[in-house]
Structures are given as C-alpha cells and as structure tokens.
Tab-separated table of C-alpha atoms and ligand atoms in Angstrom:
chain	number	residue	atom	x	y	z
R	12	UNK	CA	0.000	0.000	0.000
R	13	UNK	CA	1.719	2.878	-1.084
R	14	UNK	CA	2.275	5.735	1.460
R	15	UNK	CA	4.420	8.312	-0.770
R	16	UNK	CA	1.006	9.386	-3.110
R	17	UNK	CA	1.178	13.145	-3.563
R	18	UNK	CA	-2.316	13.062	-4.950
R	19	UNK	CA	-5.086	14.628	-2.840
R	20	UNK	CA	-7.527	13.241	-1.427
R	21	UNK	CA	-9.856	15.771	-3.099
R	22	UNK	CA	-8.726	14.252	-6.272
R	23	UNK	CA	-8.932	10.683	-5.329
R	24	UNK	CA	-12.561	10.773	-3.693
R	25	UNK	CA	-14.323	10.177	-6.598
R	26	UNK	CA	-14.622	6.587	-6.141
R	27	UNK	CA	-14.674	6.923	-2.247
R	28	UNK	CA	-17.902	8.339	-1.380
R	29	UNK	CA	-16.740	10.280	1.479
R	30	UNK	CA	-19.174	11.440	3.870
R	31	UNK	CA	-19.829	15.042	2.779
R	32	UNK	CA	-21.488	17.396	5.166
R	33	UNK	CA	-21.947	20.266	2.893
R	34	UNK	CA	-20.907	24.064	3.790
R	35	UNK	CA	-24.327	25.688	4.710
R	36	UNK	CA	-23.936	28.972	6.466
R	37	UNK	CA	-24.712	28.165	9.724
R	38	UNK	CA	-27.051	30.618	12.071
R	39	UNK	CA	-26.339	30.183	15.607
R	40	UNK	CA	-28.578	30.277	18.380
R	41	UNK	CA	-26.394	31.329	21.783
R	42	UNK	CA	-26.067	28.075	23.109
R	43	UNK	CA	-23.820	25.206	21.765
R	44	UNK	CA	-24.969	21.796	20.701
R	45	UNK	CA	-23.335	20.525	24.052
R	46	UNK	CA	-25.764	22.529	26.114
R	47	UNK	CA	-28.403	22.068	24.065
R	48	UNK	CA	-27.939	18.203	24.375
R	49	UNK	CA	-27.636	18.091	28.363
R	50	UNK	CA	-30.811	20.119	28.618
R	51	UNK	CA	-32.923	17.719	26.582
R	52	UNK	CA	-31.199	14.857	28.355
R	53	UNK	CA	-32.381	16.956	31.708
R	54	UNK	CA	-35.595	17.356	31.075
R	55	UNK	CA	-36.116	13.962	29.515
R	56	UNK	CA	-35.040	12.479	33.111
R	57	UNK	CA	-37.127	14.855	34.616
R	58	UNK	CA	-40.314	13.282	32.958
R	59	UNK	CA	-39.470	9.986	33.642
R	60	UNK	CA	-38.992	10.557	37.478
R	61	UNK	CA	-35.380	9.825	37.394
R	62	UNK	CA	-33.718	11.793	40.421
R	63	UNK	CA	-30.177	14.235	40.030
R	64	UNK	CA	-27.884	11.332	40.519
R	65	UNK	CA	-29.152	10.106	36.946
R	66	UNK	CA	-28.472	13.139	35.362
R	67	UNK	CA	-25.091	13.416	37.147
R	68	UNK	CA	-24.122	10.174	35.769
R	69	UNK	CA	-25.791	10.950	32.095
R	70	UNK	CA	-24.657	14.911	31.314
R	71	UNK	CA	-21.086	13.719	30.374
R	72	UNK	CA	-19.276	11.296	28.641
R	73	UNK	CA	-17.948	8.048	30.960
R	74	UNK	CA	-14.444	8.826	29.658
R	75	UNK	CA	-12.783	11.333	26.839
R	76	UNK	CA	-9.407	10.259	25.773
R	77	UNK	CA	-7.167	13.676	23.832
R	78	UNK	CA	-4.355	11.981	21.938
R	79	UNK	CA	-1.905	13.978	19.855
R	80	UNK	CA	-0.697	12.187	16.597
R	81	UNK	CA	2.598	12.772	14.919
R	82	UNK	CA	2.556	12.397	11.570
R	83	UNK	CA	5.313	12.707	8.042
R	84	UNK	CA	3.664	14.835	5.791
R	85	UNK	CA	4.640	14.232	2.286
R	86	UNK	CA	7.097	17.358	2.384
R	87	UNK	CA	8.755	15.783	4.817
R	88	UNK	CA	7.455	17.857	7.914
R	89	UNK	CA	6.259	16.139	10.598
R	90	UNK	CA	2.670	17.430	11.675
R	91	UNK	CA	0.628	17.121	15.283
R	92	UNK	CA	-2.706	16.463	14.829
R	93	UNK	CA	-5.249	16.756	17.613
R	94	UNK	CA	-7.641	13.880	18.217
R	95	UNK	CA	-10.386	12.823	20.603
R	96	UNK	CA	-12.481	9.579	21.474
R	97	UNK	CA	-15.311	9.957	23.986
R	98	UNK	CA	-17.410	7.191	25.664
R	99	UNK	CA	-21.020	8.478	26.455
R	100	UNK	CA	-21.776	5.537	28.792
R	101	UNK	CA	-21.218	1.578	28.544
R	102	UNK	CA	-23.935	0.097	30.811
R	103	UNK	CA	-25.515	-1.117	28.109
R	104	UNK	CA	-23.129	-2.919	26.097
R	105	UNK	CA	-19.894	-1.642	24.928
R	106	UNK	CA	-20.138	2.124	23.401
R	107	UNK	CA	-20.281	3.109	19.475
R	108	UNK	CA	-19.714	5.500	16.510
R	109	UNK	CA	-18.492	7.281	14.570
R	110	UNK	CA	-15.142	8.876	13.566
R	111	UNK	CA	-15.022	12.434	11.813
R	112	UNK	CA	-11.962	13.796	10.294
R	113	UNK	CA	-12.971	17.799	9.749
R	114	UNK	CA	-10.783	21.029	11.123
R	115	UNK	CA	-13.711	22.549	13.109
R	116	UNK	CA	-13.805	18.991	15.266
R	117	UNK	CA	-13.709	20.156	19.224
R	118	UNK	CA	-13.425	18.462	22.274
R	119	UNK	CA	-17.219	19.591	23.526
R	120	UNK	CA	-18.525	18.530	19.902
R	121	UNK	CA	-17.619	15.167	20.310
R	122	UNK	CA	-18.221	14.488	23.654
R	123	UNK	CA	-22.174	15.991	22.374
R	124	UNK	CA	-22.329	13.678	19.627
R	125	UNK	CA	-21.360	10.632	22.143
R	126	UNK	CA	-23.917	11.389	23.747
R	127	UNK	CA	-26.114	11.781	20.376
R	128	UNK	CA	-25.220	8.077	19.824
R	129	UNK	CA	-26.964	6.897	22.948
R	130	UNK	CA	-29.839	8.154	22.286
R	131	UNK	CA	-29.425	6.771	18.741
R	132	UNK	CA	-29.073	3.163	20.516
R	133	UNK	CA	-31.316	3.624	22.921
R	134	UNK	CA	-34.520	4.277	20.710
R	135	UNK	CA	-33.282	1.600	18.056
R	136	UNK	CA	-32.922	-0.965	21.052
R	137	UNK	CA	-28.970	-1.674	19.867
R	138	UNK	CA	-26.822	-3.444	22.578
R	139	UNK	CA	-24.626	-0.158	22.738
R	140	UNK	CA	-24.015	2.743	24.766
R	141	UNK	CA	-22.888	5.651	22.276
R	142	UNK	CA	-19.187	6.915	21.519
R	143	UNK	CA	-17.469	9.290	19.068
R	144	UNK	CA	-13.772	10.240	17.989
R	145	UNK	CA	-13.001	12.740	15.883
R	146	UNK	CA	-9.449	14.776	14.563
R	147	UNK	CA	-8.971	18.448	14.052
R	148	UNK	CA	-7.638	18.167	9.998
R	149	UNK	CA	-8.907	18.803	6.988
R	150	UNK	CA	-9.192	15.766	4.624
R	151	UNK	CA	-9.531	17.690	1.605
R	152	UNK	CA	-6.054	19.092	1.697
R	153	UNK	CA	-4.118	15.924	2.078
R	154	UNK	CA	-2.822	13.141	-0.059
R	155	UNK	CA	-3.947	9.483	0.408
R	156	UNK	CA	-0.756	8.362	2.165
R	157	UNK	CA	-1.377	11.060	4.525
R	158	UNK	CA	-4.740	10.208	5.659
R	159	UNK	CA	-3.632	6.457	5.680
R	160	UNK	CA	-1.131	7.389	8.389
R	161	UNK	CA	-3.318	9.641	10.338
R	162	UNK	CA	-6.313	7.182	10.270
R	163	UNK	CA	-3.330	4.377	11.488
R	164	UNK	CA	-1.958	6.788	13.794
R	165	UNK	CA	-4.992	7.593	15.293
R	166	UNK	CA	-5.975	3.622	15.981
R	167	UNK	CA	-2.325	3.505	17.954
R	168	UNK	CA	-3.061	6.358	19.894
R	169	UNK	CA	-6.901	5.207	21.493
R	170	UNK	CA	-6.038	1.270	21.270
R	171	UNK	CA	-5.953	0.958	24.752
R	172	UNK	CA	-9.571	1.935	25.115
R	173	UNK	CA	-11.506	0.543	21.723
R	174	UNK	CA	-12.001	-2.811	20.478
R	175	UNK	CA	-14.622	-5.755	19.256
R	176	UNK	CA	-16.183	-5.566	23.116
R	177	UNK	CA	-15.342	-2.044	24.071
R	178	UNK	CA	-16.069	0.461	21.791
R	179	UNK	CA	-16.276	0.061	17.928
R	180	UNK	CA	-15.938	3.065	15.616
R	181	UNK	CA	-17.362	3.905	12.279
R	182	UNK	CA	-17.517	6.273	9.778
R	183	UNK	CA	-19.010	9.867	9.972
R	184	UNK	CA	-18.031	13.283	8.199
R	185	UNK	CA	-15.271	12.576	5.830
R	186	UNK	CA	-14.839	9.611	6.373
R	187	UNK	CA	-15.337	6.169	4.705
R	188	UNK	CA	-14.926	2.881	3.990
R	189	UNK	CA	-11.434	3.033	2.905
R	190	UNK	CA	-10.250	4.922	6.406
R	191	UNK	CA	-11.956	2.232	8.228
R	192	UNK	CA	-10.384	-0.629	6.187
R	193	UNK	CA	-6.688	1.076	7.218
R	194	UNK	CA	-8.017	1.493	10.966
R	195	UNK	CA	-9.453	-2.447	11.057
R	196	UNK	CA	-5.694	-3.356	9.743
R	197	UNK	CA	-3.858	-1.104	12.045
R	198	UNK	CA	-5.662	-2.734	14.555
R	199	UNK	CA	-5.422	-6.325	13.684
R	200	UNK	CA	-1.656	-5.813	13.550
R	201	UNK	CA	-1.627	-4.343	17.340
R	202	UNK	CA	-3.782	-6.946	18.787
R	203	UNK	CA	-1.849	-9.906	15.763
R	204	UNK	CA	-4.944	-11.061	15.196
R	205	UNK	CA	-8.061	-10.537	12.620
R	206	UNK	CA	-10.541	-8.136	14.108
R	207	UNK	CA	-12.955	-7.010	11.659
R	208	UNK	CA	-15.667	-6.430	14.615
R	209	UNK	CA	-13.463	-4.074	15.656
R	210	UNK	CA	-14.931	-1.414	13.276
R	211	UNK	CA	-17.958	-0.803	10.985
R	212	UNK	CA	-18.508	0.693	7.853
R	213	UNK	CA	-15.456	-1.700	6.072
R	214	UNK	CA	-15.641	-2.570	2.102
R	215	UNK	CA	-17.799	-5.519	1.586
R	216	UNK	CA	-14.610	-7.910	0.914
R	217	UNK	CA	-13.288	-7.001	4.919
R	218	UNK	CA	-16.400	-7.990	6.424
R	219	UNK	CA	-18.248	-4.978	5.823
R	220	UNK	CA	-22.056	-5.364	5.752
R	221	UNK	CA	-24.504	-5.233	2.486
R	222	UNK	CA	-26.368	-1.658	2.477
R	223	UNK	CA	-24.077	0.182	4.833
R	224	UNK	CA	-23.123	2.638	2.827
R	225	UNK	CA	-26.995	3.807	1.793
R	226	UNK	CA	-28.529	2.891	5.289
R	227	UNK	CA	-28.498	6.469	6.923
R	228	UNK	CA	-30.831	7.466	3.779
R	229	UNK	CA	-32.660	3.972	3.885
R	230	UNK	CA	-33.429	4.535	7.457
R	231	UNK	CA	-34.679	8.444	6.857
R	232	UNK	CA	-37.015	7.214	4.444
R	233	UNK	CA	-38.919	4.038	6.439
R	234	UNK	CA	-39.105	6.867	9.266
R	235	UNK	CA	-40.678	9.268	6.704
R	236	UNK	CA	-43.146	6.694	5.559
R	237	UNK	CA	-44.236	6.298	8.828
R	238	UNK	CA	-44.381	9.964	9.689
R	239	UNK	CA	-46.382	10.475	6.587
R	240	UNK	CA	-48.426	8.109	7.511
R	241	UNK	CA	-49.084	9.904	11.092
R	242	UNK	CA	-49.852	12.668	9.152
R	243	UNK	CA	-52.526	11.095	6.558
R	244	UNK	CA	-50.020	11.631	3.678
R	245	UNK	CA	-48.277	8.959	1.715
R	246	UNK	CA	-44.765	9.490	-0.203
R	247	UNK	CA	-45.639	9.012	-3.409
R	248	UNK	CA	-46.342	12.847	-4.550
R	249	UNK	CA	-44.920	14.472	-1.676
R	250	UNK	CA	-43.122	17.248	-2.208
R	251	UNK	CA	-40.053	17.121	-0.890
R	252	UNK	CA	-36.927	19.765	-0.331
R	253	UNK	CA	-33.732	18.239	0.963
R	254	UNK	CA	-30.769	20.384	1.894
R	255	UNK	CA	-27.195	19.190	1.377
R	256	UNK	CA	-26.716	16.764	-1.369
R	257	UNK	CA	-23.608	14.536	0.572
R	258	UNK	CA	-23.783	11.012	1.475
R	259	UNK	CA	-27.439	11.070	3.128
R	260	UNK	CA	-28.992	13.750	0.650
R	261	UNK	CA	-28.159	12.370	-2.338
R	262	UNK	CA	-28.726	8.351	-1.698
R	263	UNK	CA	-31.955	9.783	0.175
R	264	UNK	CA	-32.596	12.107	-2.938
R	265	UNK	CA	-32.718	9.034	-5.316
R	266	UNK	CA	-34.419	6.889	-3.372
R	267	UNK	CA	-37.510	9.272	-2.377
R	268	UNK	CA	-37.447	10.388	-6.597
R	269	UNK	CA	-37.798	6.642	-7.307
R	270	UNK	CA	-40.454	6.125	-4.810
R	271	UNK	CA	-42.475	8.367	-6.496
R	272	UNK	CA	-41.838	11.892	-4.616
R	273	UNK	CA	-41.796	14.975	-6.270
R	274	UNK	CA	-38.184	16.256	-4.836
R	275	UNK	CA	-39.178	20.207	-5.582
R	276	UNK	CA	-35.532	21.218	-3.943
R	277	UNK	CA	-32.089	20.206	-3.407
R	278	UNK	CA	-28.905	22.183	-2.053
R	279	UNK	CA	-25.280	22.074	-1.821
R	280	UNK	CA	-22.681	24.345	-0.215
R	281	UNK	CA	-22.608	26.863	-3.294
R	282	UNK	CA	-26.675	27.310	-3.243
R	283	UNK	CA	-29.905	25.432	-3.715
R	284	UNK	CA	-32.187	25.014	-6.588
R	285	UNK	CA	-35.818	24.796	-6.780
R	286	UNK	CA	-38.687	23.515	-8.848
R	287	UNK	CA	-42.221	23.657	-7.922
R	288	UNK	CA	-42.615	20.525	-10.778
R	289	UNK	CA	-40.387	18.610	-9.580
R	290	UNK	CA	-36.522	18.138	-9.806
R	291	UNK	CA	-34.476	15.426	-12.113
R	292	UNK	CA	-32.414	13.471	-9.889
R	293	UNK	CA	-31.022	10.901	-11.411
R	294	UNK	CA	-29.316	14.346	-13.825
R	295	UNK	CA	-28.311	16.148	-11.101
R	296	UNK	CA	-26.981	13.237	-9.566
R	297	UNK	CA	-24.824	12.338	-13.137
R	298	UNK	CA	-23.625	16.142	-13.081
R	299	UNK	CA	-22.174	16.534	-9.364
R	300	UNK	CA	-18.462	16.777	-8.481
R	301	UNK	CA	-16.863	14.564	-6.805
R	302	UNK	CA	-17.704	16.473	-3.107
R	303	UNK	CA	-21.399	16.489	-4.273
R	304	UNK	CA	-21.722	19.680	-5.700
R	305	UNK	CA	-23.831	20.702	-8.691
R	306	UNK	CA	-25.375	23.739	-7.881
R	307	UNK	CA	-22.737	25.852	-9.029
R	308	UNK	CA	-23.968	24.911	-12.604
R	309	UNK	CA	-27.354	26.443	-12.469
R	310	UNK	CA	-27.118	30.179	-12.916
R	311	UNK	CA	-31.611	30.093	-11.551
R	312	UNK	CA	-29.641	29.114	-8.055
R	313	UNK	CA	-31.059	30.498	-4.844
R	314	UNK	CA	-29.611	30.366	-1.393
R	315	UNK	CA	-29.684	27.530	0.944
R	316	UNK	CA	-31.981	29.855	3.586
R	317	UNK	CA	-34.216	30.603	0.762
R	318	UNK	CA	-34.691	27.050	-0.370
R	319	UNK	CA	-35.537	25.996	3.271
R	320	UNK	CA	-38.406	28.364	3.426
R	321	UNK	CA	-40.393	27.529	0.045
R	322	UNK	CA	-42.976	25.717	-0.804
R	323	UNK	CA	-43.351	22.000	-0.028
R	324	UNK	CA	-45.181	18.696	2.500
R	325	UNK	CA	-41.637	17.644	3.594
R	326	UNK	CA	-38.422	19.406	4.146
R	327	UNK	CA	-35.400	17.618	5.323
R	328	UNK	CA	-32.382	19.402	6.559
R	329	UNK	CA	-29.979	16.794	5.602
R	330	UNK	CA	-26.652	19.381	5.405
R	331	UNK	CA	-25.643	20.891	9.200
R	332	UNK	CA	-26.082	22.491	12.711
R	333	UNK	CA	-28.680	25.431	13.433
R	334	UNK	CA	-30.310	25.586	9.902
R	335	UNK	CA	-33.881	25.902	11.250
R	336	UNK	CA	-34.002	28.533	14.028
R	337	UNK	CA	-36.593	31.375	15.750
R	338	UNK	CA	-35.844	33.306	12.839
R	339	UNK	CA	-36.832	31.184	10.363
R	340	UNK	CA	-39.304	28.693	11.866
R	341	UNK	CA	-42.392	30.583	11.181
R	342	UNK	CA	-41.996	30.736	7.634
R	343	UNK	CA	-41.950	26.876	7.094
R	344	UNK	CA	-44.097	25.888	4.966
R	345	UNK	CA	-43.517	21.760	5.748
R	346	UNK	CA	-46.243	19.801	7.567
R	347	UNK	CA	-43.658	17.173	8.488
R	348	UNK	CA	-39.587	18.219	8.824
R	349	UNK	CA	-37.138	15.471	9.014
R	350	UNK	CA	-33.712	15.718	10.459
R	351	UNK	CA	-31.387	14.007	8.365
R	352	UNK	CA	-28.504	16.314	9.580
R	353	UNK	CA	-27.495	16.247	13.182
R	354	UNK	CA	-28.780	19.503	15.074
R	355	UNK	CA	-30.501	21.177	12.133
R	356	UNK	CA	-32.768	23.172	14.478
R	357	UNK	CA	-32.571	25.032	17.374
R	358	UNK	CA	-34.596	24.436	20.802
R	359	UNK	CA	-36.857	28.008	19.853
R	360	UNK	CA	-37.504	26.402	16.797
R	361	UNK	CA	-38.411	22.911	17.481
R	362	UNK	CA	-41.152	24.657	20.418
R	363	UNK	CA	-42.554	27.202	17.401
R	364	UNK	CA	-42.687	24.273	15.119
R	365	UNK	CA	-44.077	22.101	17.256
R	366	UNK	CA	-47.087	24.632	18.952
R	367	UNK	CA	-47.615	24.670	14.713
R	368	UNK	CA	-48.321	21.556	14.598
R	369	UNK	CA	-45.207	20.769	12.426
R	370	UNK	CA	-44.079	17.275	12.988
R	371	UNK	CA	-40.726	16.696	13.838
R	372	UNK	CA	-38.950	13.431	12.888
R	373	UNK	CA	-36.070	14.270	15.332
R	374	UNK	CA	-32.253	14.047	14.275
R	375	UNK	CA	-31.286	10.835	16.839
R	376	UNK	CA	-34.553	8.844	15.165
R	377	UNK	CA	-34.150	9.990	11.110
R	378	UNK	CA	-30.052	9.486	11.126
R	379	UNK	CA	-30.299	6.419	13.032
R	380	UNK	CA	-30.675	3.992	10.427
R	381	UNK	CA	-26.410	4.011	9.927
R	382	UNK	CA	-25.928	2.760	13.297
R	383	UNK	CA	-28.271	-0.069	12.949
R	384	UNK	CA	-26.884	-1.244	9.737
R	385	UNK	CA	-23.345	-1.143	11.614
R	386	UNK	CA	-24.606	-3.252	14.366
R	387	UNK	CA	-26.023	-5.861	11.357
R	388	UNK	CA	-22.395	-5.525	10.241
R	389	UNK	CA	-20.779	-5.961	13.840
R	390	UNK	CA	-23.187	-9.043	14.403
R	391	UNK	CA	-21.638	-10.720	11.000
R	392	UNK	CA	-18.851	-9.978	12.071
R	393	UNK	CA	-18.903	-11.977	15.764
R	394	UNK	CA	-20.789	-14.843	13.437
R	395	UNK	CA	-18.514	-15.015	10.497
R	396	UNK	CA	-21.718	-15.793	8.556
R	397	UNK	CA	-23.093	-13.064	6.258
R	398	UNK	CA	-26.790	-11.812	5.201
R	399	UNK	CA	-28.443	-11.255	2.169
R	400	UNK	CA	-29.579	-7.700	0.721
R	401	UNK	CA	-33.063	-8.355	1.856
R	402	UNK	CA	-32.116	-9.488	5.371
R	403	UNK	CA	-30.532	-6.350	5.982
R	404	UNK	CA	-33.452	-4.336	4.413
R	405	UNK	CA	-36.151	-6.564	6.368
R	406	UNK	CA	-34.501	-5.946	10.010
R	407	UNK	CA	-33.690	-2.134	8.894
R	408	UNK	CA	-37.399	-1.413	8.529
R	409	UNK	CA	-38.835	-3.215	11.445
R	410	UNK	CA	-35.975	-1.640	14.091
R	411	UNK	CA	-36.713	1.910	12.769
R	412	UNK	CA	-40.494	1.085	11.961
R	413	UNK	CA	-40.773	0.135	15.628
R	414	UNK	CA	-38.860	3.269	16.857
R	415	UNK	CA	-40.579	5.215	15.238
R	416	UNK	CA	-43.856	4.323	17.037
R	417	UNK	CA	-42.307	4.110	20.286
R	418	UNK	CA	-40.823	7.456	19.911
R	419	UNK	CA	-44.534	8.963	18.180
R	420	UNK	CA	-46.924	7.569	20.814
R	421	UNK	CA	-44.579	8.334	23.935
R	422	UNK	CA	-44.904	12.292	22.500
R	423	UNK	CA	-48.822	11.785	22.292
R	424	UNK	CA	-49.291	9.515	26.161
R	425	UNK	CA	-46.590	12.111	27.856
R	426	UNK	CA	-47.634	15.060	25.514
R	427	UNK	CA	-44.007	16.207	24.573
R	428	UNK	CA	-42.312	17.295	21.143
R	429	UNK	CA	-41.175	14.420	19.626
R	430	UNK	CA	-37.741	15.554	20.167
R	431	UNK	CA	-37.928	15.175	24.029
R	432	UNK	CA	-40.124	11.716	23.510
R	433	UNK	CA	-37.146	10.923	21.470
R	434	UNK	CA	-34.847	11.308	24.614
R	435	UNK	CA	-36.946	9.533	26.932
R	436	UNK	CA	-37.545	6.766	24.707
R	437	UNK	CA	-33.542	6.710	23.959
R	438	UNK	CA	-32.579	7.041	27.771
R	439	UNK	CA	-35.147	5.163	29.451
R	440	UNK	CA	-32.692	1.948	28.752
R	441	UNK	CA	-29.173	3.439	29.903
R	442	UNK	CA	-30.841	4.637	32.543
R	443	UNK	CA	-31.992	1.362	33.610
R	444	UNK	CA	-29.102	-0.676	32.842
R	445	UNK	CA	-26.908	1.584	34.865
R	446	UNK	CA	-29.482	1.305	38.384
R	447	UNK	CA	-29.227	-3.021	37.669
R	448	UNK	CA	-25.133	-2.395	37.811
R	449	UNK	CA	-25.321	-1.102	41.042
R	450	UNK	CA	-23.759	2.362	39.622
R	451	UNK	CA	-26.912	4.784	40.593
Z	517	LIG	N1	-21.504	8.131	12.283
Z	517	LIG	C1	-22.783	7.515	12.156
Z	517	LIG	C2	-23.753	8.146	13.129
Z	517	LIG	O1	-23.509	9.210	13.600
Z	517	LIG	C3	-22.715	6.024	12.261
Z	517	LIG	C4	-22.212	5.474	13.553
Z	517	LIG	C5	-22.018	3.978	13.503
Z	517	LIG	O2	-22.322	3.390	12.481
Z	517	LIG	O3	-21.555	3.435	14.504
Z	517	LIG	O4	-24.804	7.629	13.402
C-alpha cells in the first residue's frame, strides 16, 4: 500500500464516497450543541422521574481520551494532529460511533455527539451505549498516504480503550470505507490477530455489511413513511426539499425520486435550486463533483436559507447544525420536517414548530438507520456468517419502523415534542441498565 502518493484526497474521492457534510452557512442560536444536548437529556429524566444522581451520571461522557498524533507529511514535515475519542456511557453494552476527520472537530462537539449516539441506541434498542472520535484536519487538503497514516496513527493512539467488546468506531463526516479498512488493519496488527468487529462501515470484501453505505438514507425514508403516515399523507407525490446533497442527501434524494416523490428542492454548499414541478435526480446526480456539488452549474440558483423556506409537505435538513431557528421557523411551509442532519434546528424552533403543529422526525430517530446497519455488520462480524440484501433491508425497517412508534406515541401519552419523547424513549434503557449495575 503505497504511502508516498502526492495526490489529494480531493482528487482521489471520486470513487470513495466520502461522507460530505456540505458548507451551509450556519445561524447560531447562543447556546452550543453541548448545552443544548444536556438540557434535553435533563428534562427527559425529569419526565421519567429519574432523580439528580441520573443526570449526574448521564450529562457527560464516561471517559474522553485527547491523543496527539505525529505524523510525516509528504514534504517531509512532521505534523501534530489533535484527536479525541469519547465514551457516552457503557452500561448497556460496549459504546459506538463514529469517527469524523474535519478542522472545526472540538473536544465539547464530540463528547455531544457521544452522547447523540446513545440516544441513537437507545430508541433503536442496539446493545450499545454511544461513543465518538473525531481529529482536528482537513481531509480535503491531504494526499492518500497522509490520511492512511493519520487514520493508522490515530488507531495507535486510542487502542488501549476501543475494540470488538469495548467500543467500535465507524464512519461519519469525511470519512469512509477506505479509512476504516486502514483502521481495522492497524488494529489487527496491534492486537496480531483478525478483528474485523473491531470497526464498521469496512468494504464488503473485509467484512463490511450489504447496504451500509446507503442505510443512513434507507433509514430516513422508512421513518418518513411512517411519519407520513401519522400525518394522513403517503410518499408518493410528496413534495419534498432536501438540503445538502452529501452522502445522506443524495442516496436519500434518489431513493424518495424513485419512490415516487416529487423532490421540488435540493442544495449544496454553493446554493440550492428549486422547482415547484419537480426536480431530475437521477441528472443532477450524473452532473455533481466529486464532493457532491452541482449547484454551481445552475445560474436560476437560490440560497440555501431561501430554499428551506419555500414551498413543499416535507423538508429535510440533511446538510448541518442550526439551519432551522426562531428566525426562520415561522416561515416553514412543511407539515412534516425530518432531520437528516445532526442539530438542524434550534430548541426556539423545534417549540414554534411544534405549537404549529409541524411534525418533527427528530435528528437521533431519522439518522439512526447508519448505526443499525453497523450493528447488522458488527453481528456478522462476531458470526462469520453473512446476510443477504433483503435481510438487511427486512430488520432495517422493522428496528426503525418500531422506533418510530415508540418514539410517536410516547410524545402523544406524555404530551411532549417528539424531540424530548425521542430522549426519553432513547434514555429510558441506559438509565436502567446503569441502576441493575449497582452504579446509581
Ligand atoms: N456516524 C454515524 C452516526 O452518527 C454512524 C455510527 C455507527 O455506524 O456506529 O450515526
């Protein structure tokens, strides 16, 4: 495997899919996703009678390792890069996700998207507590051989605290299946033996599973289906905006277009288009770079706020933080808004959308389906036997199909937003594995 490659990774990602969270201009509310994420997790307590010790235990990550990498740039250099790994909590099982490579990565953002990942297992009924790593760089600017030796770099530097039974990483912004395929090796080699449990999200030929790579936009549409459903509508004519055209808004793009929805608007990170008749996907899909951009060749462009506020049954923020907030939530014109991005709208904004009557398929429930897919692929792993297409698909759609429910009716019985039932659904287990330990 060569490790000299002055191409870019920019150049080289055309086959590699990576995870693309495109460049909205984000509008911040004053309160970071870290806050916003231990008040939910609060309140969600609160409801379920839970008393401060739970909360104590819950408002942080178990453990947060910082690691500093060295690593030989192709000049010769040698570059530190900072990385993290945080463990939410492990009373459930051993803790999970993913791994983002991206320059704005901080130590409170991951240790909020552990946390994220619980919740994710939790309402999906995984085996899991949640995890997350990430490192401060920016993929785009470095060569192959580069990112192979950060990504191996990075496995030395957290070994002591991951593995099979511990905590098993995935992919997650800018990264992919080749980064996890040079973090399962790294990690074989350590341990000197084969560990393909030790990761998810591997090529199909290193034990990776069928339908990973599309399941975060498989599992955002059986959740829409059902929340159209809740709603008396039905997919096929929907219209449908979706902002950010990465991994998740493109796959889910396709899919939705070939199930018969009228996808009205897409976006990128240059702008957004929009077409009251309906959008053609499978073009704009043929005529998009490499990093999912295609905007850029429609001179009819709007902006990416503009797009989020016209006309449409579904809208599906599928792009980055605080795109829906008080100053925009009143002029939604959606009946149902699904979060395909993580954090796409702000506390304010979920309460004015919900007293609307909006309904929310919350962030932890739409982007779940691409931890349950991993868990599939974990499970093959451990068995060394593998499943068909339709296996994967079957189990997919009755996990989320079920959390769905649980997560809809526990907003109607307890009369919360769904974003809150979300939490209580996804904490009621952690909550309860950690009182049978003996820890609370
Ligand atoms: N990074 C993905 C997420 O945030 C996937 C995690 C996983 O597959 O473990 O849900």
């Amino acid at each position: 495997m060569t490790t000299t490659s002055t191409k870019t990774a920019a150049e080289s990602a055309q086959n590699a899919s990576l995870q693309v969270a495109q460049g909205v201009v984000p509008v911040a509310e004053n309160i970071s996703v870290f806050e916003r994420t231990q008040e939910v997790i609060r309140t969600a307590l609160e409801v379920m009678n839970y008393n401060d010790s739970y909360y104590e235990l819950l408002k942080e990550p178990l453990r947060l390792l910082t690691v500093r990498i060295p690593i030989r740039m192709d000049d010769g250099k040698v570059k530190v890069f900072v990385g993290y790994r945080a463990q939410h909590n492990d009373a459930v099982g051993p803790t999970k996700g993913g791994i983002r490579f991206h320059p704005d990565v901080t130590e409170e953002e991951v240790k909020a998207l552990s946390m994220w990942m619980s919740i994710k297992c939790g309402i999906t009924n995984l085996p899991y507590g949640g995890g997350k790593g990430g490192i401060q760089c920016d993929p785009r600017t470095m060569s192959m051989g580069e990112l192979e030796r950060l990504s191996r770099g990075y496995v030395r530097a957290v070994s002591q605290i991951v593995g099979p039974t511990k905590d098993i990483p995935a992919p997650d912004v800018f990264t992919n299946a080749q980064i996890m395929a040079w973090m399962m090796d790294e990690y074989s080699r350590i341990r000197e033996f084969d560990a393909p449990g030790f990761i998810t999200g591997k090529p199909l030929v290193l034990g990776g599973s069928i339908g990973r790579e599309s399941s975060t936009a498989k599992g955002v549409t059986i959740v829409m289906r059902e929340a159209a459903a809740a709603m008396g509508m039905s997919i096929p004519g929907s219209r449908v905006i979706i902002q950010g055209f990465g991994n998740a808004g493109s796959f889910l793009a396709k899919f939705l277009y070939d199930a018969g929805a009228k996808v009205v608007g897409i976006s990128d990170a240059v702008g957004a288009l929009y077409n009251p008749d309906g959008l053609n996907i499978d073009e704009l899909m043929d005529k998009r770079d490499s990093f999912g951009t295609v905007t850029n060749l429609f001179p009819s462009r709007i902006t990416n706020q503009e797009l989020l506020v016209k006309d449409c049954d579904i809208l599906v923020p599928a792009a980055i933080e605080n795109q829906i907030t008080e100053k925009n939530a009143h002029d939604i014109k959606a009946r149902i808004l699904v979060e395909a991005a993580n954090g796409p709208t702000t506390t304010k904004a979920t309460e004015i959308l919900s007293e609307r009557g909006v309904l929310i398929v919350p962030d932890v429930l739409a982007s779940a389906g691409g931890v349950v897919v991993s868990y599939f692929e974990w499970v093959q792993n451990n068995q060394g036997y593998y499943w068909t297409e339709d296996e994967v698909n079957e189990r997919l759609d009755r996990i989320l199909t079920d959390a769905f429910h649980n997560v809809y009716d526990t907003s109607r019985t307890k009369r919360v937003h769904m974003r809150l039932a979300a939490y209580i659904v996804g904490l009621r287990k952690m909550a309860e594995a950690s009182r049978l330990r003996g820890w609370l």
